[in-house]
Coordinates of C-alpha atoms in Angstrom, one line a residue:
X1 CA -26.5 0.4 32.3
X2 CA -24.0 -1.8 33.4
X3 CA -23.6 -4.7 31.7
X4 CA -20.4 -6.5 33.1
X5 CA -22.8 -7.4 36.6
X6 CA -26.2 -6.4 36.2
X7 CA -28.0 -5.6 39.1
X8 CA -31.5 -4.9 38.2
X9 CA -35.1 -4.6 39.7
X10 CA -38.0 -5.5 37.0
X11 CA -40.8 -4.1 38.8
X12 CA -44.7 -4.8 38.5
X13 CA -44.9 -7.4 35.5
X14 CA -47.0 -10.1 34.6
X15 CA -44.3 -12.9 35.0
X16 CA -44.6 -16.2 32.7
X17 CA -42.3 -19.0 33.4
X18 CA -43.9 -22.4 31.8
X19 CA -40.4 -24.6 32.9
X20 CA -42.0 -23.5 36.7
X21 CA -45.9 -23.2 36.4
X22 CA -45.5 -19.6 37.3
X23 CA -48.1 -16.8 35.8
X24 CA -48.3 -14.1 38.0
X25 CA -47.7 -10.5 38.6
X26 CA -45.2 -9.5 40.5
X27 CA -41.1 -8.4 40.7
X28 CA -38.2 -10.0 39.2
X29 CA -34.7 -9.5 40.9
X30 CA -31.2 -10.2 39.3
X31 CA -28.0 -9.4 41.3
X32 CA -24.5 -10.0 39.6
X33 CA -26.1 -11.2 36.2
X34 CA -27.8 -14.3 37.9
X35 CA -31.9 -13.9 38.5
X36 CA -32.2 -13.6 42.6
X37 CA -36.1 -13.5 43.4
X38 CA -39.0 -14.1 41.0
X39 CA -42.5 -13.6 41.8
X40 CA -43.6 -11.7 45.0
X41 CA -43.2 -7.5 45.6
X42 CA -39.6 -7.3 46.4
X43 CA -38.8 -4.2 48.8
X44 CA -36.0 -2.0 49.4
X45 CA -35.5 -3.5 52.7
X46 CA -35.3 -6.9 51.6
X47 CA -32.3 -5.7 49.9
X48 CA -28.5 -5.4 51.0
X49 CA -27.1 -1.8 50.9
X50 CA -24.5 -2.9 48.8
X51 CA -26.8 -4.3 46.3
X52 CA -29.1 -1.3 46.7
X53 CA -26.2 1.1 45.8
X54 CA -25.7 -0.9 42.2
X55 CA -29.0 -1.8 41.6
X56 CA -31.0 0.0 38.7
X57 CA -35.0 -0.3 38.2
X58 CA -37.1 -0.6 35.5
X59 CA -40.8 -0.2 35.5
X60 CA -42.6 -3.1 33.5
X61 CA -45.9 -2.2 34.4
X62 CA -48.5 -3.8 31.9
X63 CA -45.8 -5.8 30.5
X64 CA -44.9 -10.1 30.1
X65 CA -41.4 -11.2 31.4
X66 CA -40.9 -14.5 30.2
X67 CA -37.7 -16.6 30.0
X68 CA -35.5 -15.8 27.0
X69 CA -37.1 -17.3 23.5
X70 CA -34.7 -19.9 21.9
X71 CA -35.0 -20.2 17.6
X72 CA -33.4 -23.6 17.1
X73 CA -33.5 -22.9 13.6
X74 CA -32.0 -20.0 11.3
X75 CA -29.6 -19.5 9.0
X76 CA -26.9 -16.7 9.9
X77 CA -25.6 -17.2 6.3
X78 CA -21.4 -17.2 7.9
X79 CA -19.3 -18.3 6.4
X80 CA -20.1 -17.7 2.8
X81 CA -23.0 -16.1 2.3
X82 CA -22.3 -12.4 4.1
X83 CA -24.0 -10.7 1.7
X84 CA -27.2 -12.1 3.0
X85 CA -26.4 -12.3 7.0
X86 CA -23.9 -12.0 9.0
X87 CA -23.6 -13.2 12.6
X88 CA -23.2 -9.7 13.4
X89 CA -26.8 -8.5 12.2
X90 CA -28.1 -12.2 12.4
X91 CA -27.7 -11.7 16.2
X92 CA -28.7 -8.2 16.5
X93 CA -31.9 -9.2 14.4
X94 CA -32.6 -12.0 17.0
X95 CA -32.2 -9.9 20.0
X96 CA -35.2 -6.9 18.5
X97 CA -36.9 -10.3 18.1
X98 CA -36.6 -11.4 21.8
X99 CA -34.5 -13.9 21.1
X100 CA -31.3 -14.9 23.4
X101 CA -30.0 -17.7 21.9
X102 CA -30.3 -19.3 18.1
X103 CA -29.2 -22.8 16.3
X104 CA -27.6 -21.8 12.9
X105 CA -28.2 -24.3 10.2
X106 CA -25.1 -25.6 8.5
X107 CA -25.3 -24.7 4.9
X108 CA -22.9 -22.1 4.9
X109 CA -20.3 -22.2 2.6
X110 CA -17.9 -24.0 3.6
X111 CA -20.6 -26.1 5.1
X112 CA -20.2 -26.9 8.9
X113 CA -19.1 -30.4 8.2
X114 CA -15.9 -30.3 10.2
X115 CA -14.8 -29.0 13.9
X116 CA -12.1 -26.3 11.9
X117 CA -15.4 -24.5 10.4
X118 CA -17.6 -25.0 13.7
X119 CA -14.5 -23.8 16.0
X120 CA -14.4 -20.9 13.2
X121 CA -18.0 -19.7 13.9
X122 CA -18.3 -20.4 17.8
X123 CA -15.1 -17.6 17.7
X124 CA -17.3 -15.2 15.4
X125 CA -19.8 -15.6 17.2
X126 CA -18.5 -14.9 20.8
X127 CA -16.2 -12.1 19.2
X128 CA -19.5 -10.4 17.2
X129 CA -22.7 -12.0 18.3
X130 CA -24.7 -10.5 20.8
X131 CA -27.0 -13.4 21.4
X132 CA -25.8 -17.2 22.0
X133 CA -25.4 -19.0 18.8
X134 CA -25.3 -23.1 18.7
X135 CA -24.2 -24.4 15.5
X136 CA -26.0 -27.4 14.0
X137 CA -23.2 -29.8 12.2
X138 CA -23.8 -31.1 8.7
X139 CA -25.2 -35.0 8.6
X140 CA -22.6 -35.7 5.6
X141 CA -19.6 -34.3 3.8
X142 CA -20.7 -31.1 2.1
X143 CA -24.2 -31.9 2.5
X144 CA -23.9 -34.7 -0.7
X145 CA -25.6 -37.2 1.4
X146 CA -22.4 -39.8 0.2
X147 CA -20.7 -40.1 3.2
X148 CA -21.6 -39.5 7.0
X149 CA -19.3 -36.5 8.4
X150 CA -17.5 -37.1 11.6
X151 CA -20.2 -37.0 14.5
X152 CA -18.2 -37.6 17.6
X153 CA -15.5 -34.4 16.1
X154 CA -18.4 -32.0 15.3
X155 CA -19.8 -33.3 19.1
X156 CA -16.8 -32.3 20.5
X157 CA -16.7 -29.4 18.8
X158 CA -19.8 -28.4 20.0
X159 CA -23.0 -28.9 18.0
X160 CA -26.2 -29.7 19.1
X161 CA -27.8 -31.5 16.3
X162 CA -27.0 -32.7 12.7
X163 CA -28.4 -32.0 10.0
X164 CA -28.1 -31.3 5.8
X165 CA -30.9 -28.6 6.4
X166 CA -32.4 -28.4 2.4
X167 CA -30.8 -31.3 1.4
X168 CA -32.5 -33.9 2.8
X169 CA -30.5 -37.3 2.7
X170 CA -32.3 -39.6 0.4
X171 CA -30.4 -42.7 1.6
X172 CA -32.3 -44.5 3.7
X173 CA -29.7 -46.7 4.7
X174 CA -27.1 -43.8 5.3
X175 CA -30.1 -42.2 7.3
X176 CA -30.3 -44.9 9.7
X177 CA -26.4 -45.0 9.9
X178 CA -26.6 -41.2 10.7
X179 CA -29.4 -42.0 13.3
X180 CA -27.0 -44.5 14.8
X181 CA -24.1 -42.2 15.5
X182 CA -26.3 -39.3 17.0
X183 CA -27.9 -42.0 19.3
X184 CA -24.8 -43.0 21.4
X185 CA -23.8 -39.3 21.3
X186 CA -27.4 -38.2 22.8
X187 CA -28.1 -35.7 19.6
X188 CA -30.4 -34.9 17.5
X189 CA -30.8 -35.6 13.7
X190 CA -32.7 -32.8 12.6
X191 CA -34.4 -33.2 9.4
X192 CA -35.6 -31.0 6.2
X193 CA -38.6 -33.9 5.3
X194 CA -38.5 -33.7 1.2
X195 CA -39.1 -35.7 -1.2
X196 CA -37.0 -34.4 -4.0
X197 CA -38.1 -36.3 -6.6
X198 CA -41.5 -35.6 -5.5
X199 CA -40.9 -31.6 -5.4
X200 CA -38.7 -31.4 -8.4
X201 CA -39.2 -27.9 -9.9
X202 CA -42.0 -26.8 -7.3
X203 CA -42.9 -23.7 -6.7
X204 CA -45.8 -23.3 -4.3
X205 CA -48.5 -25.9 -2.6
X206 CA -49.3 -28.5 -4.9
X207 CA -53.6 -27.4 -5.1
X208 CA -56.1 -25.6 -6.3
X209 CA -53.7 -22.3 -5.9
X210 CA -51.0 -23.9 -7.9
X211 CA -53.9 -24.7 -10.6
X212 CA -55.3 -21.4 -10.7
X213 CA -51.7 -20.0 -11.2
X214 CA -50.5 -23.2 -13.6
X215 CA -47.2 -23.0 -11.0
X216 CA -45.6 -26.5 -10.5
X217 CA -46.3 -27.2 -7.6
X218 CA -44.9 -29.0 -4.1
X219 CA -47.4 -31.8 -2.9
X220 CA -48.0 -32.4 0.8
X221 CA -46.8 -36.0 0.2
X222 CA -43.2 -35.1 -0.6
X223 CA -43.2 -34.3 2.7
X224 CA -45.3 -36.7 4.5
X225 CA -43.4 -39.6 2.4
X226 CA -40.1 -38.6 4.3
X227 CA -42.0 -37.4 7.9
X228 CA -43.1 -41.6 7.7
X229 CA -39.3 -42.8 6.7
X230 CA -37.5 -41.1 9.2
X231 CA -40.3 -41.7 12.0
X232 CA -39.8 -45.5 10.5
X233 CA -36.1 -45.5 11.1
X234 CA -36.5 -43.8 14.5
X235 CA -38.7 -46.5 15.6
X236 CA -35.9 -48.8 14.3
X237 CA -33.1 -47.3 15.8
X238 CA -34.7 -45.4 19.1
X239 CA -32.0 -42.1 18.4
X240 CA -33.2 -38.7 19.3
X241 CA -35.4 -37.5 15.3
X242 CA -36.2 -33.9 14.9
X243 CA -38.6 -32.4 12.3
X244 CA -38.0 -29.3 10.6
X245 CA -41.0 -26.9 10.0
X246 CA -43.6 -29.1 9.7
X247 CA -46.2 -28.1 7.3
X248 CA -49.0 -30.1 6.4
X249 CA -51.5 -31.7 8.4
X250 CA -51.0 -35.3 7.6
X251 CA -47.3 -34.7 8.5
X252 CA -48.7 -33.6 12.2
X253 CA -50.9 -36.7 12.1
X254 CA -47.6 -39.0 11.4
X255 CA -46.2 -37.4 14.5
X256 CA -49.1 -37.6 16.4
X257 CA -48.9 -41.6 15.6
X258 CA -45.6 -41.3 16.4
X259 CA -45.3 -40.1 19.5
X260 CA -48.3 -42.9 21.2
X261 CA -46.1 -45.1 20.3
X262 CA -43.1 -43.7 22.1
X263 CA -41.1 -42.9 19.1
X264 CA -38.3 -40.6 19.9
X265 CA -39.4 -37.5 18.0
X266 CA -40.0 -33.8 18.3
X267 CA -40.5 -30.9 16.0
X268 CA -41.5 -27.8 15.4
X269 CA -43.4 -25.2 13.1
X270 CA -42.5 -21.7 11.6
X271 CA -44.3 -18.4 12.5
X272 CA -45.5 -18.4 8.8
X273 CA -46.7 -21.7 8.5
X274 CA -49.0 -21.2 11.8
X275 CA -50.4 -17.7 10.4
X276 CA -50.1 -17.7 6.3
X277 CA -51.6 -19.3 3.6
X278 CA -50.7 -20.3 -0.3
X279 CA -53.1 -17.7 -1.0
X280 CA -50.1 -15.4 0.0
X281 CA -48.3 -16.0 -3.2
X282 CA -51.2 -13.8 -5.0
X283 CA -50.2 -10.9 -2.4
X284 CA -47.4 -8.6 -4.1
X285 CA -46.7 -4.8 -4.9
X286 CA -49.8 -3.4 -7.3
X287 CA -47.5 -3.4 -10.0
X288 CA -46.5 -7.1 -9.7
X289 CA -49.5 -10.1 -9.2
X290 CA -47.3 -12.6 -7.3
X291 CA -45.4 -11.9 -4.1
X292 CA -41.6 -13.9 -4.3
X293 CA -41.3 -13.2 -0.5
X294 CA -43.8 -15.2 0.4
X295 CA -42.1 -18.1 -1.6
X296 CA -40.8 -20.3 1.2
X297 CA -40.0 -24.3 2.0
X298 CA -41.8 -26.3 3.1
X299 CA -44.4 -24.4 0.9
X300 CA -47.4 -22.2 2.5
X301 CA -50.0 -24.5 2.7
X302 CA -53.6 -24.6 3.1
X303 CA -56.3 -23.0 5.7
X304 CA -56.8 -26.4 6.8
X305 CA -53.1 -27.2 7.0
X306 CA -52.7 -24.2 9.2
X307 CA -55.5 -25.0 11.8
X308 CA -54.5 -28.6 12.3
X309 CA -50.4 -27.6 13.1
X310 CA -52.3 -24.4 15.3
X311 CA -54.2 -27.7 16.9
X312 CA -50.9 -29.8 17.3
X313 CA -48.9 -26.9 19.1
X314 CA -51.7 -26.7 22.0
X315 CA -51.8 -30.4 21.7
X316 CA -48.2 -31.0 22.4
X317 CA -47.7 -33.3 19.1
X318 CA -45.4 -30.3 17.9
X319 CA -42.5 -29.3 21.0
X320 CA -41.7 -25.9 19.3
X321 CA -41.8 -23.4 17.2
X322 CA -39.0 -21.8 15.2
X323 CA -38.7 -19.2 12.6
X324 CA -36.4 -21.0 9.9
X325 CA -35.0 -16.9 9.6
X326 CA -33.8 -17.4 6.3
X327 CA -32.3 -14.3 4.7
X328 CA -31.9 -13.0 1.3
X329 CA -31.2 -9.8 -1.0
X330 CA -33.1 -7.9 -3.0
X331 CA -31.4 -9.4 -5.9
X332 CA -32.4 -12.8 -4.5
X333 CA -36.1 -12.4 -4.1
X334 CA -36.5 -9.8 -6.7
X335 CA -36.3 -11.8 -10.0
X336 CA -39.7 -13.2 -10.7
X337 CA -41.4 -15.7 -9.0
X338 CA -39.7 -18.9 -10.8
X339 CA -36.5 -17.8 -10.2
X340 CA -36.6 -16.0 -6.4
X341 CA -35.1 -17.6 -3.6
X342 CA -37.3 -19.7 -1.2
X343 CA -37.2 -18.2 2.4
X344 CA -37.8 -15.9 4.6
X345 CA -36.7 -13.5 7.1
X346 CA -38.3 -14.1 10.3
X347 CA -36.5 -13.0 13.6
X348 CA -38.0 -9.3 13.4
X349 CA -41.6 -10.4 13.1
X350 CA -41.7 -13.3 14.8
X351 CA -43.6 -12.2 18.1
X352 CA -46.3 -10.1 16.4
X353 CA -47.8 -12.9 13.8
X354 CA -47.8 -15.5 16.7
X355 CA -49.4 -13.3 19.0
X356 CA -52.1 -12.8 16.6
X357 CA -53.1 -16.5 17.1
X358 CA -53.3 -15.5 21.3
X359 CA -55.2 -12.4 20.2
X360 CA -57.7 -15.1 17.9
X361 CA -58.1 -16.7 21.2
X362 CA -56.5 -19.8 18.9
X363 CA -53.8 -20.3 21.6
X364 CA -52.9 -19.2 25.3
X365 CA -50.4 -16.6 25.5
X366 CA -48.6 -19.2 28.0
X367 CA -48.7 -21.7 25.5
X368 CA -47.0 -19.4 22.8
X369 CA -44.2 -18.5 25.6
X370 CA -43.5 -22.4 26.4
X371 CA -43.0 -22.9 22.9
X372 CA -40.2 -20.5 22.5
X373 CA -38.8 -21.3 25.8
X374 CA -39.0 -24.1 28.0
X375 CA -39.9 -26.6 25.2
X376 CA -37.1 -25.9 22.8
X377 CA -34.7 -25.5 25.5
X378 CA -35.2 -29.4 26.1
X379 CA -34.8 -30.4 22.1
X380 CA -31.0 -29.2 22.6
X381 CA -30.1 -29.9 26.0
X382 CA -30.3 -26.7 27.2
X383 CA -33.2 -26.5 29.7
X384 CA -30.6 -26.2 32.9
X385 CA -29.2 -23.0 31.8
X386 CA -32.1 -21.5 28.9
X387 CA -35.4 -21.4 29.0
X388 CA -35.9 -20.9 32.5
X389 CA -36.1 -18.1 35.1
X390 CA -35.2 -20.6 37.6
X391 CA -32.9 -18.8 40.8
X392 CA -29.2 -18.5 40.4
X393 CA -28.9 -19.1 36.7
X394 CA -27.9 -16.2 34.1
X395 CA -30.2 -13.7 33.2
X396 CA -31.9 -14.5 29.7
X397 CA -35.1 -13.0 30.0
X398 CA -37.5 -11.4 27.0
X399 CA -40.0 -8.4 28.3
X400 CA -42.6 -7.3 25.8
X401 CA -45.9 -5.6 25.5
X402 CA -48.4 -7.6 24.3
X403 CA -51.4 -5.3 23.4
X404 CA -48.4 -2.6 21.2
X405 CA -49.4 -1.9 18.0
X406 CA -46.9 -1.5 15.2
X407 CA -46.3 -1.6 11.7
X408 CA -44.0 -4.1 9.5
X409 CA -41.5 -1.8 7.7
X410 CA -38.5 -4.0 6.4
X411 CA -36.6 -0.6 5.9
X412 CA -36.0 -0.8 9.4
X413 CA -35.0 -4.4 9.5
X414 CA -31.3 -4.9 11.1
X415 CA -31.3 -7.7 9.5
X416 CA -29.8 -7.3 5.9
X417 CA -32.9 -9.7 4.4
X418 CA -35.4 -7.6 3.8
X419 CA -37.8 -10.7 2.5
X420 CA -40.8 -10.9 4.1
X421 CA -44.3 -11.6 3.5
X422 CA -45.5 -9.0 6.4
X423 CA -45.0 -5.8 4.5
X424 CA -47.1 -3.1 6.0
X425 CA -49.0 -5.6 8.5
X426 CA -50.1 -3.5 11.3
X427 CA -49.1 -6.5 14.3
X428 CA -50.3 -5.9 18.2
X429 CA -47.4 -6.7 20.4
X430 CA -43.8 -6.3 20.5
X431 CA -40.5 -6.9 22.1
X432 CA -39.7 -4.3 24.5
X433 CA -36.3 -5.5 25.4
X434 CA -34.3 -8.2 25.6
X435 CA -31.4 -9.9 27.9
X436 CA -28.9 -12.3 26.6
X437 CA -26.9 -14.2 28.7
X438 CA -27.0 -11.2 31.8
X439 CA -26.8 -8.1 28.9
X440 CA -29.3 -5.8 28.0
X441 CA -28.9 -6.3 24.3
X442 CA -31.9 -4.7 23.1
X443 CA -34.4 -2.2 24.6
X444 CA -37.4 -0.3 23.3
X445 CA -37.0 3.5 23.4
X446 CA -39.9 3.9 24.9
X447 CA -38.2 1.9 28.5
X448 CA -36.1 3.7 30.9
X449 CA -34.0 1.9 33.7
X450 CA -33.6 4.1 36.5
X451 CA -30.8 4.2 38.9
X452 CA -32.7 3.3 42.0
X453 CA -31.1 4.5 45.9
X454 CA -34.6 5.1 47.2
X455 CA -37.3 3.2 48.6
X456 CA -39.3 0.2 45.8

């Protein structure tokens, strides 16, 4: 099809738009890239010839289109790293994932601590990405957490948040400094809550798991300890305070305090953390007992850690969810436990495990939508142009099936990190195409869009 002006007729769906309360079936139109008409049956007459002679069809009978889902979290692993990611197959992975726009975390190397390295990937990324990328700038100077980087160049530059993602800054002092300068620039400080001292040598969840095993462990306070600073300092300094994959149920109580008091803070929770459990360390290949790829931080956490975060999403006490795509190679993950990488690669299965949680009846598939749209749109400024199937703004638009059955098979991954805990999970519901910024960057082959001349 053509991409350079789309004109195209999506036909018959069930149409979820949380930003506009909408949630019903009906005909989404988009003429010269921008959306046109959502809702009602749209018919040929409706239409100008000149728009009926370039417009092309697509039957998404039985099928959800939603606004474009927005990971403001990942790590594209460029510059530095290309072994594990490149913006290339980052983006392509986050388009088969429905995604049209991603925030990369900064700890490349070099680390995105000046505008030279953040000017350096915006080009990459418009010259190879096929999705939007937003680059998150470092908090300090090589992520040291010595020295506060320059917030109003990286601004400039383009970031939409700051952050040392892994290396939490310690400092509390050069914390509220950092908090500070985002304030009077209107960003976010977006912050990995650990403890290091507390999580020094950890492996898994700190419990009966990490017992059983006699693994160091990762308690839920080294966490929680820096959840309650930074939600501290937030009160004190009223700037806009992220959290980073929450984990742990009294971290999504500290929020919940949080936020009745009117403390500036959001955050947000992984696919895995919302649908695994430590138990999944004990899950590897028959000829290994322990399963590196589901080694991961924040940790995998208990049953009843899971339920409460499931409980804060439909709550609203956490705004988003985020897959914290972290990508690694075989040689990373495949070392024994101790010594594997923590992370894992999430774009890919990110819309099968959550919709397992709508299929559990555990949350509404609207809800699921408005926390991959709408609700992280807002976090980074982006809810005018993202997020949204609002008329006369770009197409960015996810369709997928939501009853699909597939099967997890990281052989087939785009993605170069083939790390992930879902081996051979059989998931119900996938992506069946995606549209970034007015493109068709990803389609299922089981769509066709039709040139369409004759009556709708």
């Amino acid at each position: 099809m053509n991409n350079e002006a789309m004109f195209l007729l999506i036909h018959g769906a069930r149409i979820i738009d949380p930003s506009q309360g909408i949630d019903q079936v009906g005909d989404l139109l988009i003429v010269e890239g921008k959306i046109a008409q959502v809702g009602r049956a749209i018919l040929s007459g409706q239409l100008s010839e000149w728009t009926k002679k370039k417009m092309e069809t697509l039957d998404a009978t039985g099928l959800i289109v939603c606004p474009g889902f927005i990971d403001i979290h990942c790590h594209l692993r460029e510059p530095g790293f290309e072994n594990k990611e490149t913006i290339a197959t980052g983006t392509k992975a986050a388009a088969i994932g429905g995604f049209v726009a991603v925030c990369c975390m900064p700890n490349t190397d070099p680390p995105l601590d000046n505008a030279a390295v953040v000017d350096w990937v915006k080009r990459k990324a418009s010259k190879d990405g096929v999705v939007a990328v937003f680059p998150i700038g470092c908090i300090t100077k090589n992520r040291k957490g010595e020295e506060l980087t320059d917030f109003a160049e990286l601004t400039e530059a383009g970031v939409v948040g700051f952050s040392d993602d892994g290396a939490p800054v310690m400092n509390s002092q050069l914390m509220r400094r950092a908090l500070e300068h985002s304030r009077t620039l209107g960003l976010p400080i977006i912050d990995h809550c650990e403890d290091k001292a507390l999580s020094a040598g950890g492996i898994i969840n700190e419990g009966r798991m990490s017992d059983k095993l006699r693994l160091k462990g990762i308690p839920a306070a080294a966490e929680e300890v820096m959840v309650a600073r930074d939600l501290i300092l937030a009160k004190l300094t009223r700037a806009k305070l992220h959290i980073a994959h929450v984990s742990t149920k009294g971290s999504m109580e500290l929020i919940r305090r949080a936020k009745e008091e009117t403390i500036p803070v959001t955050s947000e929770v992984t696919p895995h953390h919302l649908t695994l459990t430590e138990t999944q360390i004990t899950s590897g290949p028959p000829h290994k007992s322990l399963n590196p790829n589901a080694k991961v931080n924040p940790p995998l956490r208990t049953v009843e850690d899971v339920n409460a975060l499931i409980e804060g999403l439909k709550e609203g006490v956490i705004d988003a969810i985020a897959t914290d795509h972290a990508p690694h190679t075989s040689a990373d993950k495949n070392c024994g436990l101790e010594a594997a990488a923590f992370g894992i690669s999430g774009f890919e299965t990110a819309l099968g495990c959550l919709l397992s949680l709508v299929h559990q009846g555990k949350l509404s598939l609207v809800q699921l939508i408005s926390k991959l749209t709408h609700e992280p749109a807002k976090i980074i400024a982006r809810n005018n142009e993202l997020g949204t199937l609002k008329i006369g703004v770009p197409a960015n638009i996810t369709l997928l099936d939501p009853d699909l059955e597939w099967v997890v098979n990281s052989h087939n991954f785009v993605s170069k990190g083939k790390n992930t805990p879902y081996e051979g999970y059989r998931f119900r519901g996938k992506i069946m195409a995606t549209i970034a910024n007015s493109k068709l960057v990803h389609i299922d082959d089981s769509l066709v869009i039709k040139q369409s001349n004759a009556a709708i």
